[in-house]
Amino acid sequence: MFKECGDCTVCCDGWLEGNAYGNNFGYQKPCVFLCKQTCSIYSTRPSMCAKYQCAWSQGLFPDWMKPTESQVLISVENKHNKQFLKVIQIGNISPKVKTFLDEWVKQHNTYYIIGNKSGIEN
């Protein structure tokens, strides 16, 4: 069950890195096509943007874990045949979010790493 992003544009706000039609974004630089909480080229956005689904929008987490509310953008990653969660801090991680993530990874036999705009912290 996929969730609609609505007013959430965290993935376009410079927290993820990518390229939209020759315009790099990430590392504290928002996408140039982002305007007033929406994508100005949404119907013709690049495939990398169209394919991206944060873990919240994939329906993995409850509504209160939406990036704009939880202050974390979580992606499901695969490296070396291991799946894990990449948690990008977009604000302070609350004890509620940290506890939820700790319990979630235990239940799903995986792990998470926490990063921010400047890279991975732990």
PDB file of N, CA and C in Angstrom, residues 61 85 96-110 112:
ATOM      1  N   PHE A  61       5.795   2.162   7.449  1.00  0.00           N
ATOM      2  CA  PHE A  61       5.697   2.816   8.743  1.00  0.00           C
ATOM      3  C   PHE A  61       4.350   3.512   8.912  1.00  0.00           C
ATOM      4  N   LEU A  85      17.999  -0.152   6.573  1.00  0.00           N
ATOM      5  CA  LEU A  85      17.373   1.156   6.462  1.00  0.00           C
ATOM      6  C   LEU A  85      18.435   2.239   6.571  1.00  0.00           C
ATOM      7  N   LYS A  96      10.905   8.951  20.686  1.00  0.00           N
ATOM      8  CA  LYS A  96       9.816   8.124  20.151  1.00  0.00           C
ATOM      9  C   LYS A  96      10.220   7.485  18.819  1.00  0.00           C
ATOM     10  N   VAL A  97      10.827   8.267  17.932  1.00  0.00           N
ATOM     11  CA  VAL A  97      11.263   7.756  16.627  1.00  0.00           C
ATOM     12  C   VAL A  97      12.386   6.748  16.812  1.00  0.00           C
ATOM     13  N   LYS A  98      13.350   7.065  17.665  1.00  0.00           N
ATOM     14  CA  LYS A  98      14.484   6.156  17.904  1.00  0.00           C
ATOM     15  C   LYS A  98      13.992   4.831  18.464  1.00  0.00           C
ATOM     16  N   THR A  99      13.109   4.862  19.435  1.00  0.00           N
ATOM     17  CA  THR A  99      12.559   3.628  20.021  1.00  0.00           C
ATOM     18  C   THR A  99      11.805   2.832  18.967  1.00  0.00           C
ATOM     19  N   PHE A 100      10.989   3.523  18.169  1.00  0.00           N
ATOM     20  CA  PHE A 100      10.239   2.851  17.111  1.00  0.00           C
ATOM     21  C   PHE A 100      11.186   2.135  16.148  1.00  0.00           C
ATOM     22  N   LEU A 101      12.240   2.835  15.698  1.00  0.00           N
ATOM     23  CA  LEU A 101      13.194   2.229  14.766  1.00  0.00           C
ATOM     24  C   LEU A 101      13.923   1.050  15.389  1.00  0.00           C
ATOM     25  N   ASP A 102      14.328   1.194  16.637  1.00  0.00           N
ATOM     26  CA  ASP A 102      15.012   0.088  17.329  1.00  0.00           C
ATOM     27  C   ASP A 102      14.128  -1.160  17.366  1.00  0.00           C
ATOM     28  N   GLU A 103      12.875  -0.979  17.685  1.00  0.00           N
ATOM     29  CA  GLU A 103      11.943  -2.107  17.741  1.00  0.00           C
ATOM     30  C   GLU A 103      11.641  -2.651  16.341  1.00  0.00           C
ATOM     31  N   TRP A 104      11.478  -1.767  15.363  1.00  0.00           N
ATOM     32  CA  TRP A 104      11.157  -2.183  14.009  1.00  0.00           C
ATOM     33  C   TRP A 104      12.254  -3.067  13.425  1.00  0.00           C
ATOM     34  N   VAL A 105      13.517  -2.661  13.579  1.00  0.00           N
ATOM     35  CA  VAL A 105      14.600  -3.467  13.001  1.00  0.00           C
ATOM     36  C   VAL A 105      14.743  -4.810  13.722  1.00  0.00           C
ATOM     37  N   LYS A 106      14.458  -4.847  15.020  1.00  0.00           N
ATOM     38  CA  LYS A 106      14.480  -6.134  15.737  1.00  0.00           C
ATOM     39  C   LYS A 106      13.415  -7.065  15.173  1.00  0.00           C
ATOM     40  N   GLN A 107      12.223  -6.542  14.979  1.00  0.00           N
ATOM     41  CA  GLN A 107      11.110  -7.352  14.462  1.00  0.00           C
ATOM     42  C   GLN A 107      11.356  -7.829  13.034  1.00  0.00           C
ATOM     43  N   HIS A 108      12.104  -7.063  12.260  1.00  0.00           N
ATOM     44  CA  HIS A 108      12.326  -7.396  10.850  1.00  0.00           C
ATOM     45  C   HIS A 108      13.729  -7.918  10.566  1.00  0.00           C
ATOM     46  N   ASN A 109      14.469  -8.217  11.614  1.00  0.00           N
ATOM     47  CA  ASN A 109      15.800  -8.818  11.501  1.00  0.00           C
ATOM     48  C   ASN A 109      16.700  -8.059  10.519  1.00  0.00           C
ATOM     49  N   THR A 110      16.798  -6.764  10.740  1.00  0.00           N
ATOM     50  CA  THR A 110      17.643  -5.930   9.896  1.00  0.00           C
ATOM     51  C   THR A 110      18.334  -4.895  10.779  1.00  0.00           C
ATOM     52  N   TYR A 112      19.727  -0.411  10.904  1.00  0.00           N
ATOM     53  CA  TYR A 112      19.666   0.897  10.259  1.00  0.00           C
ATOM     54  C   TYR A 112      20.942   1.661  10.534  1.00  0.00           C
TER      55      TYR A 112
END
